Coordinates of C-alpha atoms and ligand atoms in Angstrom, one line a residue:
X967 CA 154.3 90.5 109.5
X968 CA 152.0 87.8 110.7
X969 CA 154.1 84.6 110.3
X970 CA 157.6 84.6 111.5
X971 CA 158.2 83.5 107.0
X972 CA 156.2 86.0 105.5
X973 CA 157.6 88.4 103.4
X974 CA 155.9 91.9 102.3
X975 CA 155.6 92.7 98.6
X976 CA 158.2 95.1 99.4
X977 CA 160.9 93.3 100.0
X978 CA 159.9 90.1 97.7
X979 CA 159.8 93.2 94.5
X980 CA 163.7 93.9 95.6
X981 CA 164.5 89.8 96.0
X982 CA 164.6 89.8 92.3
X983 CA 165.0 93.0 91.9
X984 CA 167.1 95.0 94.3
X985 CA 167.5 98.8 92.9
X986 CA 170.8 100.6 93.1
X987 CA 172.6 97.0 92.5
X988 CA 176.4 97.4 92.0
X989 CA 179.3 99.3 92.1
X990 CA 179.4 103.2 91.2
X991 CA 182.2 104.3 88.8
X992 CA 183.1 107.8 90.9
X993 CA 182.4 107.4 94.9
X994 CA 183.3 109.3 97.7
X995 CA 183.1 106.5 100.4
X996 CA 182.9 102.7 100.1
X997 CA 182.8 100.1 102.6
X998 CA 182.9 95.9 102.6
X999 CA 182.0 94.3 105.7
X1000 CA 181.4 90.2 106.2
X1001 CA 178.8 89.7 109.0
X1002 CA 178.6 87.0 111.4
X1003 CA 176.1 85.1 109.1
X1004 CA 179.6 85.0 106.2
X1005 CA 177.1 87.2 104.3
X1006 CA 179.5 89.8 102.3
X1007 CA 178.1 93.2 101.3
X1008 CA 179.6 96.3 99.8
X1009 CA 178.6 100.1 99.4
X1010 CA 179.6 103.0 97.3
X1011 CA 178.6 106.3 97.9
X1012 CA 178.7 109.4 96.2
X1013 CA 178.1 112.9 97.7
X1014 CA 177.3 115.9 96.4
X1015 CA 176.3 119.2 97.8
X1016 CA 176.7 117.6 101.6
X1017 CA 173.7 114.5 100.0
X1018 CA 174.2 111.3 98.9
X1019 CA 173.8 111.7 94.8
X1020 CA 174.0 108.0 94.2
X1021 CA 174.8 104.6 96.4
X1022 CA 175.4 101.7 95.0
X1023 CA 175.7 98.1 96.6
X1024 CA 176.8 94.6 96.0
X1025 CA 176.1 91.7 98.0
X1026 CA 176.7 87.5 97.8
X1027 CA 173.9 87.0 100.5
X1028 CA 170.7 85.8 98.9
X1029 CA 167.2 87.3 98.4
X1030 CA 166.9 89.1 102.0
X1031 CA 170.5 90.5 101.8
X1032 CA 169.9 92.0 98.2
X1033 CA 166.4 93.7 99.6
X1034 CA 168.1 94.9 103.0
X1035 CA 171.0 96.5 100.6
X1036 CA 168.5 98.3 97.8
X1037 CA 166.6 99.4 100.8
X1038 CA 169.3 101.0 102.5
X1039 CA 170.3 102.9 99.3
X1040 CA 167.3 103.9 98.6
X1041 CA 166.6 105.4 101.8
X1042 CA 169.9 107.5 101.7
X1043 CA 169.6 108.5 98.1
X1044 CA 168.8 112.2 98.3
X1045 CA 169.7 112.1 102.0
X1046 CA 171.6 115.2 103.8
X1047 CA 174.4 113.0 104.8
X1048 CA 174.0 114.0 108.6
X1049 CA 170.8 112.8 108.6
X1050 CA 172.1 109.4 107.0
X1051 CA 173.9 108.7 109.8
X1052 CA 170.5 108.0 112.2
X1053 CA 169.5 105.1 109.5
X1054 CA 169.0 101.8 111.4
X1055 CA 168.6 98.6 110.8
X1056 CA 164.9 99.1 112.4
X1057 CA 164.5 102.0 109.2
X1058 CA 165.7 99.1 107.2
X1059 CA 162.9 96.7 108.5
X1060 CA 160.5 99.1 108.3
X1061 CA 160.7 100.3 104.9
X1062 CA 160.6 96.7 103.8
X1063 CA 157.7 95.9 105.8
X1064 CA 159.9 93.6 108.3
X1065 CA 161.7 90.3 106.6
X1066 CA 161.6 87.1 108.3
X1067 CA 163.0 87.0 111.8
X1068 CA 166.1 84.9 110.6
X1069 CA 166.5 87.5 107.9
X1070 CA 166.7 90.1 110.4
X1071 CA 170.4 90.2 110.7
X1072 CA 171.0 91.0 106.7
X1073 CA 169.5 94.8 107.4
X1074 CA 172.2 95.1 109.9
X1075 CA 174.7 94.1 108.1
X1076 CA 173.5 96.7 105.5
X1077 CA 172.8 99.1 108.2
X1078 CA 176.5 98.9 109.1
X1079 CA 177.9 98.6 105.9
X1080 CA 176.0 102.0 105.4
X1081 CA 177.3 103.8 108.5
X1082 CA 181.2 102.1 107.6
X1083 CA 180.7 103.7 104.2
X1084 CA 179.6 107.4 105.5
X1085 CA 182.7 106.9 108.4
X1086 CA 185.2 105.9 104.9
X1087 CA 183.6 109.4 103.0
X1088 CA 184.0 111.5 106.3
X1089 CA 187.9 109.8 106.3
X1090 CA 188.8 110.7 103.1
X1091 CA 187.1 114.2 103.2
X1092 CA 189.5 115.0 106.7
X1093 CA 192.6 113.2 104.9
X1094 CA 192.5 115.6 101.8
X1095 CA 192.0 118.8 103.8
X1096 CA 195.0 121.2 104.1
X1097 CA 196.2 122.3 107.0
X1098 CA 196.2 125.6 106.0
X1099 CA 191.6 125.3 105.7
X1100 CA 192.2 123.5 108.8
X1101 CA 189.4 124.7 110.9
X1102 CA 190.2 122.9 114.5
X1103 CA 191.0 126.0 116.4
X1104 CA 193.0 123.9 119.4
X1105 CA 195.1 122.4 116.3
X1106 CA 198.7 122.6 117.8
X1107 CA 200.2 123.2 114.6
X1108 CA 199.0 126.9 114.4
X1109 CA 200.5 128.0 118.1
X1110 CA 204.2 128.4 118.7
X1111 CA 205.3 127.1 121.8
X1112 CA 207.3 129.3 124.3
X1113 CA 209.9 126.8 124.6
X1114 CA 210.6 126.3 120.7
X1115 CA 212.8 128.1 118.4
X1116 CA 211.1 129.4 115.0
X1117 CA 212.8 126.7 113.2
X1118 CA 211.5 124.0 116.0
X1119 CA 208.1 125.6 115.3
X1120 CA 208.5 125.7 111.1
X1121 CA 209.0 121.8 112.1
X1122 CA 206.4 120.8 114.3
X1123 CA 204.2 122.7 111.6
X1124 CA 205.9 120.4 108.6
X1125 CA 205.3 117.2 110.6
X1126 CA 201.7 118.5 111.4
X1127 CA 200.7 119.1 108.0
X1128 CA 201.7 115.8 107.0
X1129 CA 200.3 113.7 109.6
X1130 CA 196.9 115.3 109.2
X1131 CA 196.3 114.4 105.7
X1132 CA 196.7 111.0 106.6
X1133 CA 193.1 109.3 107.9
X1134 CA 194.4 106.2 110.4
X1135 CA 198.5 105.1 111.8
X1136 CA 198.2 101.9 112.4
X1137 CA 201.6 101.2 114.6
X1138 CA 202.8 97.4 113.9
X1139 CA 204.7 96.5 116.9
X1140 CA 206.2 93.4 118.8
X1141 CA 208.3 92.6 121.7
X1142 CA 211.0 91.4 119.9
X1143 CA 212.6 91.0 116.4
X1144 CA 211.7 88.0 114.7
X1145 CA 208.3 87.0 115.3
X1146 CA 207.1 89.0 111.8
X1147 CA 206.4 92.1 112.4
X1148 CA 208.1 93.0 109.2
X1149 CA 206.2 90.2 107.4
X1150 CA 202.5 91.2 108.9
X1151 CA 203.5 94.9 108.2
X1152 CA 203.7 94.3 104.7
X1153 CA 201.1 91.7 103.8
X1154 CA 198.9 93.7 106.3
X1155 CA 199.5 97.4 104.0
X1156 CA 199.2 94.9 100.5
X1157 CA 195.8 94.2 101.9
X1158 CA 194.5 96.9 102.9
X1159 CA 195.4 98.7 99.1
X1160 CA 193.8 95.1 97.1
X1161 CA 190.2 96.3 99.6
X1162 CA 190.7 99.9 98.1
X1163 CA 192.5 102.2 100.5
X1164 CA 195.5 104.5 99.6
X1165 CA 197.9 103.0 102.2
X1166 CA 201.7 104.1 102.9
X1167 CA 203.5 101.7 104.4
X1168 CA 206.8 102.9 106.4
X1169 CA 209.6 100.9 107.7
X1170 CA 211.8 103.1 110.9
X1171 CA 212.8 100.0 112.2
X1172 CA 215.8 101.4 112.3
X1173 CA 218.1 98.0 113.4
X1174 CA 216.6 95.9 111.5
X1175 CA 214.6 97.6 108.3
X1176 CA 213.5 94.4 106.2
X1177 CA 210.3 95.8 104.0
X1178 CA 212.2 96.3 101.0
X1179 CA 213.6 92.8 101.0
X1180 CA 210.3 91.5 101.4
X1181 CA 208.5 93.9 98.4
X1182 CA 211.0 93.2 95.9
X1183 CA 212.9 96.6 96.1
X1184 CA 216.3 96.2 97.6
X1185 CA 218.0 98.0 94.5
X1186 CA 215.5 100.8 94.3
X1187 CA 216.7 103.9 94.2
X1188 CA 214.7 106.9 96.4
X1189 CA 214.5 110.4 94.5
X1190 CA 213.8 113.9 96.4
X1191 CA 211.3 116.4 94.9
X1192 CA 211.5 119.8 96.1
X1193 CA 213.2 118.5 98.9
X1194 CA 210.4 116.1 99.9
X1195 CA 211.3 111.9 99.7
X1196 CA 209.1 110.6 97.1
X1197 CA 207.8 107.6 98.4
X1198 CA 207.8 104.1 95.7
X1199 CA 204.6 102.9 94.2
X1200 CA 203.2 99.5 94.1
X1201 CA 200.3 99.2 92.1
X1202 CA 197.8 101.8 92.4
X1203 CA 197.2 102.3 96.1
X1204 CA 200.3 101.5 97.7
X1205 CA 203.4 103.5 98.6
X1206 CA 206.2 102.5 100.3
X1207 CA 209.5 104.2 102.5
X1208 CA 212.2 102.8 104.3
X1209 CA 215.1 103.9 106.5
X1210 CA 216.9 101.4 104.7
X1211 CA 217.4 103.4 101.6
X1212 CA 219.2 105.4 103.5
X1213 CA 221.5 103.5 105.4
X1214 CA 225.2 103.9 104.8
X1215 CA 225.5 100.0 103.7
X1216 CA 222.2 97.5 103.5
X1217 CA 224.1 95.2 105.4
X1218 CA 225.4 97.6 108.1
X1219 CA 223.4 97.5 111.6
X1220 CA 222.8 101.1 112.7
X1221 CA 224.4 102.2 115.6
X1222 CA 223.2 105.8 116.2
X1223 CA 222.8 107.1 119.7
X1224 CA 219.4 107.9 121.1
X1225 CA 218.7 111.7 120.0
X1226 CA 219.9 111.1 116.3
X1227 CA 217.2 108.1 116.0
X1228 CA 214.9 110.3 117.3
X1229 CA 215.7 112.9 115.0
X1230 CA 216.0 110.2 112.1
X1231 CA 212.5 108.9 112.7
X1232 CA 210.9 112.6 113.1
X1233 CA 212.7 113.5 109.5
X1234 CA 211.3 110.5 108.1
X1235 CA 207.0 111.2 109.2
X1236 CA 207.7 115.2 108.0
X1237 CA 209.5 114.5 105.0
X1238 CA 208.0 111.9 103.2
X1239 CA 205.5 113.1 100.1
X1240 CA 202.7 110.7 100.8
X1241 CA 199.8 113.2 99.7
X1242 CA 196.4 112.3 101.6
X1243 CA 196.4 108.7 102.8
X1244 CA 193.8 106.5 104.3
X1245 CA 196.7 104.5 106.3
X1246 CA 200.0 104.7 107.1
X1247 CA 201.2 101.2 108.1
X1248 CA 204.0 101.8 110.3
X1249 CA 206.6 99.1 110.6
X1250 CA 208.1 100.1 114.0
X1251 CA 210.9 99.2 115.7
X1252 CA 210.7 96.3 118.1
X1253 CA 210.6 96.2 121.9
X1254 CA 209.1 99.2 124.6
X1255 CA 212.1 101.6 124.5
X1256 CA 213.0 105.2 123.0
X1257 CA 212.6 104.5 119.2
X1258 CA 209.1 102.8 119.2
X1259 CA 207.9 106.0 121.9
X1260 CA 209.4 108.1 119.3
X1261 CA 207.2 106.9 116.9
X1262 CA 203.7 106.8 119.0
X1263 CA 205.0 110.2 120.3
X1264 CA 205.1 111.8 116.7
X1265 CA 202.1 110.7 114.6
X1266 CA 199.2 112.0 116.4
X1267 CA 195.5 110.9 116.4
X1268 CA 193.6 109.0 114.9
X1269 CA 196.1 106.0 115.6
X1270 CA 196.3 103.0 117.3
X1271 CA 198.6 100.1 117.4
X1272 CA 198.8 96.2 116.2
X1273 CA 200.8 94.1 118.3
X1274 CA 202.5 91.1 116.8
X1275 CA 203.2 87.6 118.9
X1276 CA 204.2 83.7 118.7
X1277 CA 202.4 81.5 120.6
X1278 CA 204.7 80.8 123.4
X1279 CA 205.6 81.7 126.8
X1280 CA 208.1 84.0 126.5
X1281 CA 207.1 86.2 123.5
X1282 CA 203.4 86.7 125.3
X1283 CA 205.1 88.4 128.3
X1284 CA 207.1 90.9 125.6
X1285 CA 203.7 91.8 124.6
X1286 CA 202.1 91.9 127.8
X1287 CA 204.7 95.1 128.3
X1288 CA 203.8 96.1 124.6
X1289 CA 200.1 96.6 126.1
X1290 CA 200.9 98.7 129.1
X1291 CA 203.6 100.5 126.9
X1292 CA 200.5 101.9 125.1
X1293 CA 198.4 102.1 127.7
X1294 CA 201.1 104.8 129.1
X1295 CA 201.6 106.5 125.9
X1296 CA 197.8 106.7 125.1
X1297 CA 197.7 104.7 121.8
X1298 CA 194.6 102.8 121.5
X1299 CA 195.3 98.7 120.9
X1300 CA 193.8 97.9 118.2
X1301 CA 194.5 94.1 118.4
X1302 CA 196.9 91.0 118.9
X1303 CA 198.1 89.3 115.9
X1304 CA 199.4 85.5 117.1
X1305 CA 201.5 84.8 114.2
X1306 CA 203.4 81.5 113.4
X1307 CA 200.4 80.3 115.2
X1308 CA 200.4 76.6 113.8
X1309 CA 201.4 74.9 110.6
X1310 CA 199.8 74.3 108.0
X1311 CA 200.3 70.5 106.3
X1312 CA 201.1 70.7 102.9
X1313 CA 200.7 67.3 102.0
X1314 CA 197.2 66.8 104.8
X1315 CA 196.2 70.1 105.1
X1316 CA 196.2 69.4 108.8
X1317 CA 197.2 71.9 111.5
X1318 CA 200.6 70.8 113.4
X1319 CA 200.7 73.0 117.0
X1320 CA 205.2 73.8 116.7
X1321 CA 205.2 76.7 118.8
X1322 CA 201.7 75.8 120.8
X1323 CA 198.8 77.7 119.6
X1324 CA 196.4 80.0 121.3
X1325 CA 198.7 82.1 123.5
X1326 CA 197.6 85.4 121.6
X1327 CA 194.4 84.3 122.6
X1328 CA 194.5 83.6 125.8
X1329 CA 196.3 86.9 126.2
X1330 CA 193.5 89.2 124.2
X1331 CA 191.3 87.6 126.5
X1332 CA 193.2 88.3 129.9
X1333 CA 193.9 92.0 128.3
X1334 CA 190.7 93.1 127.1
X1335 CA 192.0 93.7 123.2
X1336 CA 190.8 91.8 120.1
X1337 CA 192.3 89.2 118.6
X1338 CA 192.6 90.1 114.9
X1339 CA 193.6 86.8 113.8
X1340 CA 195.8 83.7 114.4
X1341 CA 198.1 83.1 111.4
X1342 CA 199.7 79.8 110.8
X1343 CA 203.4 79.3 109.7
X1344 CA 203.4 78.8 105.6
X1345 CA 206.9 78.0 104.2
X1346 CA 205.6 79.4 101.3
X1347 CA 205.6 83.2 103.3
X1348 CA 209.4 82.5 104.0
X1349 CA 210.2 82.0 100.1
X1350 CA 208.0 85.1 98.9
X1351 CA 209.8 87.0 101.9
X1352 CA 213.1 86.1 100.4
X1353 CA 211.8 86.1 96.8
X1354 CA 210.8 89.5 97.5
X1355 CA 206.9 89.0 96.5
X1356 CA 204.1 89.7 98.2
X1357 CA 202.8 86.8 99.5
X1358 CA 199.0 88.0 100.1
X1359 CA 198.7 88.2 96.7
X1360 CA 200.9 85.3 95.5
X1361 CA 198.8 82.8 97.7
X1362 CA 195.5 84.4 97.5
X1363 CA 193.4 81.5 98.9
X1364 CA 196.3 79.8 101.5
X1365 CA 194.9 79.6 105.2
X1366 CA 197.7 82.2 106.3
X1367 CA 196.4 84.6 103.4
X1368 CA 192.9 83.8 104.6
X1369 CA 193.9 84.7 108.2
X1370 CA 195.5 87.7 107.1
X1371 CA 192.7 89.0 105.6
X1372 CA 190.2 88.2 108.3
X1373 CA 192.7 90.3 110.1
X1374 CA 192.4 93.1 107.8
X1375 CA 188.5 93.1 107.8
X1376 CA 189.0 93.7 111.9
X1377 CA 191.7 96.6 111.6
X1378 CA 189.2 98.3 108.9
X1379 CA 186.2 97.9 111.3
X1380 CA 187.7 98.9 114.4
X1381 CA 189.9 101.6 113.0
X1382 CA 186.8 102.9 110.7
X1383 CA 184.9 103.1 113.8
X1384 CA 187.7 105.0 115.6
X1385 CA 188.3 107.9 113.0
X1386 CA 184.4 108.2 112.3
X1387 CA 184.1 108.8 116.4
X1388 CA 187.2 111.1 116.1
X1389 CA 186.0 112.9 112.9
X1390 CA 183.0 113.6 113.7
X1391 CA 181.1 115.2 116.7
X1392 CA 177.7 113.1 117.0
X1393 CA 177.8 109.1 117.6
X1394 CA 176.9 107.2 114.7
X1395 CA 174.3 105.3 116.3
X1396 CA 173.6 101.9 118.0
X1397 CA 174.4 99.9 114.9
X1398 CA 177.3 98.4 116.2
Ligands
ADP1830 P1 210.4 90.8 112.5 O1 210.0 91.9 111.6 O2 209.5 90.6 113.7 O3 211.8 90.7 112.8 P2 210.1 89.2 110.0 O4 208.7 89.7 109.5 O5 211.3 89.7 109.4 O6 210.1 89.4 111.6 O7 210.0 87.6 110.0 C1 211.1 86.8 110.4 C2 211.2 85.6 109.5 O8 210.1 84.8 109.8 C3 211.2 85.9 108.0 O9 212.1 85.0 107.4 C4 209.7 85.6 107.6 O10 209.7 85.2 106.3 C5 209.4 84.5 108.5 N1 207.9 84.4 108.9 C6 207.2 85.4 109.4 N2 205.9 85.0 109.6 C7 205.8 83.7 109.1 C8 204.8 82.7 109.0 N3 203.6 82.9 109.4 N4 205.2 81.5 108.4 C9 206.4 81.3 108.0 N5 207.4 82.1 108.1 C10 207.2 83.4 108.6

């Protein structure tokens, strides 16, 4: 490239022209990422015979992000898919003959949109594997500890099984009731089906169990198959559990002693039919005490945990001890929501500070964990809550819907990024 705005016939052809443009009907993996630029770009890949058959790609960027997404599926195409995972963004350049240096940035984004595709196919490949093919020698399922009974073991096995055909946990957790961790739980499991994945969503908190209020299913009635709950459906890629269905009365408060939550919660994870997952969203009980350690304590890796704030004072310090609570049971943060952060003007559209704003921030900062987003109060998200509808979906384009889904595209990042690591045994590279 001689001038910093020349472009090579390469990539001019695929300006116009970009090959492998739009989405494949069968994949095995499929990514969206927004880079920093706001450009938005999609892959689809399919595998077969351990290569990449087909990849397809769809992008809003202009001519530079069109030629940085048909290059980077034509390089793969063919592609053992181990050796897919050392394409760069430099591979990118180079096969176009280089783009203009503020162009640069759209084979990144491709790059990674490439790499967060492979990570999605390695996911669902480990999330539909049986336990019984599972091939992870150290698993703990297969040994029977000396200090548990045949039945404990049969158990341990059950809850084993299940957890391991489920790709990411993603704990939602908060200091104290009210500040919506119910409310993010939900909206945050809606959103993550409308990008694609086959989520669960489970509600074990236990005192206060509010999903199925807030979904519309107070009166649903849970059935058993073969002695397995079958969770409800929502649309195509979302299922949906809750302790409540099983409460003696909807309005009673539960007051079980320690051991029989514990019990309650670990019968719940082993007995739910999910069938392979991508992510269980797991509306936990508030606070740092027995019943959200239960939780951490039973679902295994790959998981990590959202924790849910307001704004002020007093609810930062709950989740200050939310972040050393999982620092001391070993389950990764994955990032601070600051709800209620704000409201929204109906009439103006301007942002009135009620509770303060920025205290999630400030704390993510002083913790060293992402903020996934700040979102602001919307009457409208009390109303669907009561109305039982989703709200996400209800209020597509609403600032708090907005935030939520920027929130979404940082959980599927981060916890993409996390399971590829865990999943595979070589790095994916310095894309990042
Ligand atoms: P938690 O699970 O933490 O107890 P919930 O999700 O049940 O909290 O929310 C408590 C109440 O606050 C509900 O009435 C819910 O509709 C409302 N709420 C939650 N987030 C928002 C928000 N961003 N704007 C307006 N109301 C909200």
């Amino acid at each position: 490239m001689s001038s910093k705005h020349a472009v090579s016939a390469e990539a001019l052809e695929r300006f116009n022209n970009p090959r492998n443009f739009g989405p494949l009907d069968e994949w095995d993996g499929h990514a969206r990422i927004t880079g920093p630029c706001g450009d938005t770009m999609e892959v689809w890949l399919k595998i077969e015979n351990a290569r990449i058959a087909r990849a397809g790609f769809v992008t809003d960027g202009c001519g530079p992000s069109r030629a940085a997404g048909s290059m980077a599926t034509e390089l793969v195409t063919g592609k053992l898919v181990k050796d897919v995972l050392r394409i760069k963004q430099k591979d990118i350049l180079h096969g176009l003959g280089g783009l203009p240096k503020d162009a640069e940035h759209c084979a990144l984004l491709a790059a990674n949109t490439l790499g967060a595709a492979i990570g999605d196919c390695q996911q669902r490949k480990q999330t539909a594997r049986q336990c019984s093919d599972c091939s992870t020698a150290e698993c703990p399922s297969k040994q029977r500890r000396a200090d548990e009974s045949e039945e404990e073991f049969r158990d341990r096995q059950a809850l084993g099984k299940r957890m391991c055909q489920i790709g990411y946990k993603l704990l939602v957790m908060s200091g104290k009731g009210g500040v919506g961790k119910s409310t993010v739980s939900a909206n945050l499991a809606i959103a993550l089906a409308l990008a694609g994945k086959r989520v669960g969503l489970l509600d074990v908190d236990i005192h206060g169990p509010s999903i199925p209020k807030l979904l519309g299913l107070d009166d649903s009635q849970v059935v058993t198959h073969e002695g397995e709950l079958v969770p409800l459906e929502i649309g195509e890629n979302l299922k949906v559990m809750s302790i409540a269905f099983f409460l003696p009365s909807r309005r009673d408060a539960v007051i079980w002693r320690g051991p029989r939550k514990y019990g309650a919660i670990r019968q719940f994870l082993k007995d739910v039919a999910w069938g392979p997952l991508d992510y269980l969203v797991i509306d936990a009980p508030p606070g740092t005490g027995d019943e959200p350690l239960s939780v951490a304590q039973l679902v295994g890796q790959p998981a990590g945990a959202i924790l849910v704030t307001t704004p002020q004072d007093l609810a930062i310090a709950d989740v200050r001890r939310s972040v050393s609570f999982c620092e001391k049971v070993s389950l990764p943060v994955v990032g601070i929501v600051e709800n209620m952060s704000g409201l929204v003007c109906p009439h103006c559209g301007g942002k009135i500070d009620l509770f303060k704003t920025g205290g999630g921030e400030a704390l993510a900062r002083e913790m060293n964990v992402p903020l996934l987003g700040q979102i602001p109060i919307d009457p409208e998200i009390v109303t669907c809550g009561d109305g039982g509808i989703p709200y996400i979906h209800r209020f597509a384009g609403s600032p708090a819907a907005q935030a939520f889904n920027g929130a979404v595209e940082r959980v599927l990042s981060r916890s993409q990024a996390a399971s590829t690591t865990f999943h595979l045994s070589s790095p994916t590279g310095d894309n990042a």
